């Protein structure tokens, strides 16, 4: 019997410095993952943390990690050729089939772009399956911008707004993501979905802004980056009210997610 709690070593293939605080690690992996899922990454005797998949390809997955504690500091000390322990993938995923044939709006803030990047790349690579994609990507300032090359790529095919909270810079607008939601032409869409990922406060107010623009609750999807210590519903760290985020999420429709913000 396989032990679902037992991590396995995987070789790091490549490390990319995104910002001063965020690195992307490409790790050898032969399994399948769905858009929005996460893995538990660990270093023996140091710790373990849930990290969303930010990229995937044949024989590899990528994780974009922010240095915030002892474990991530340890991971930042690793390089190509080193081993990173991981288990997964866990959680549900964005309902891609439900998005196809419709318009899609993706609103992300900061590292919230990481969990939706594979979804964005899917529709970039298959433009025929989605009517249109509108992307609002918000960052604190120019030093916090992630995935610069892919942002430029998305601008070539998607209706893209890259925005900085208070700073002005070429190629970027200024203001929180909520300031740019009223410009989305929801009334012109025949059918659509909205994906919102970022810090809880950002998701809360972005969802309210969408509701104010007339977006029905059932058309909004969010992803919770909440602490999931075991990922299999045993420890209870990710429990909100009666909901285990690791088992029922991390992707939720807003009809349920509206009661999970804390």
Coordinates of C-alpha atoms in Angstrom, one line a residue, residues 108-113 138 196-206 223 225 261:
X108 CA -4.7 38.0 -10.2
X109 CA -2.6 39.8 -7.7
X110 CA 1.1 39.3 -6.9
X111 CA 2.0 35.6 -6.5
X112 CA -1.6 34.8 -7.3
X113 CA -0.5 34.8 -10.9
X138 CA -1.7 43.5 -10.4
X196 CA -9.8 35.5 -9.2
X197 CA -6.6 34.5 -7.4
X198 CA -4.4 36.5 -4.9
X199 CA -4.3 37.5 -1.3
X200 CA -7.6 36.9 0.5
X201 CA -8.3 40.7 0.9
X202 CA -7.7 41.2 -2.8
X203 CA -9.9 38.3 -3.8
X204 CA -12.7 39.5 -1.5
X205 CA -12.8 43.0 -2.9
X206 CA -12.2 41.9 -6.5
X223 CA -8.4 29.7 -5.3
X225 CA -3.7 29.7 -0.9
X261 CA -13.1 34.4 3.6

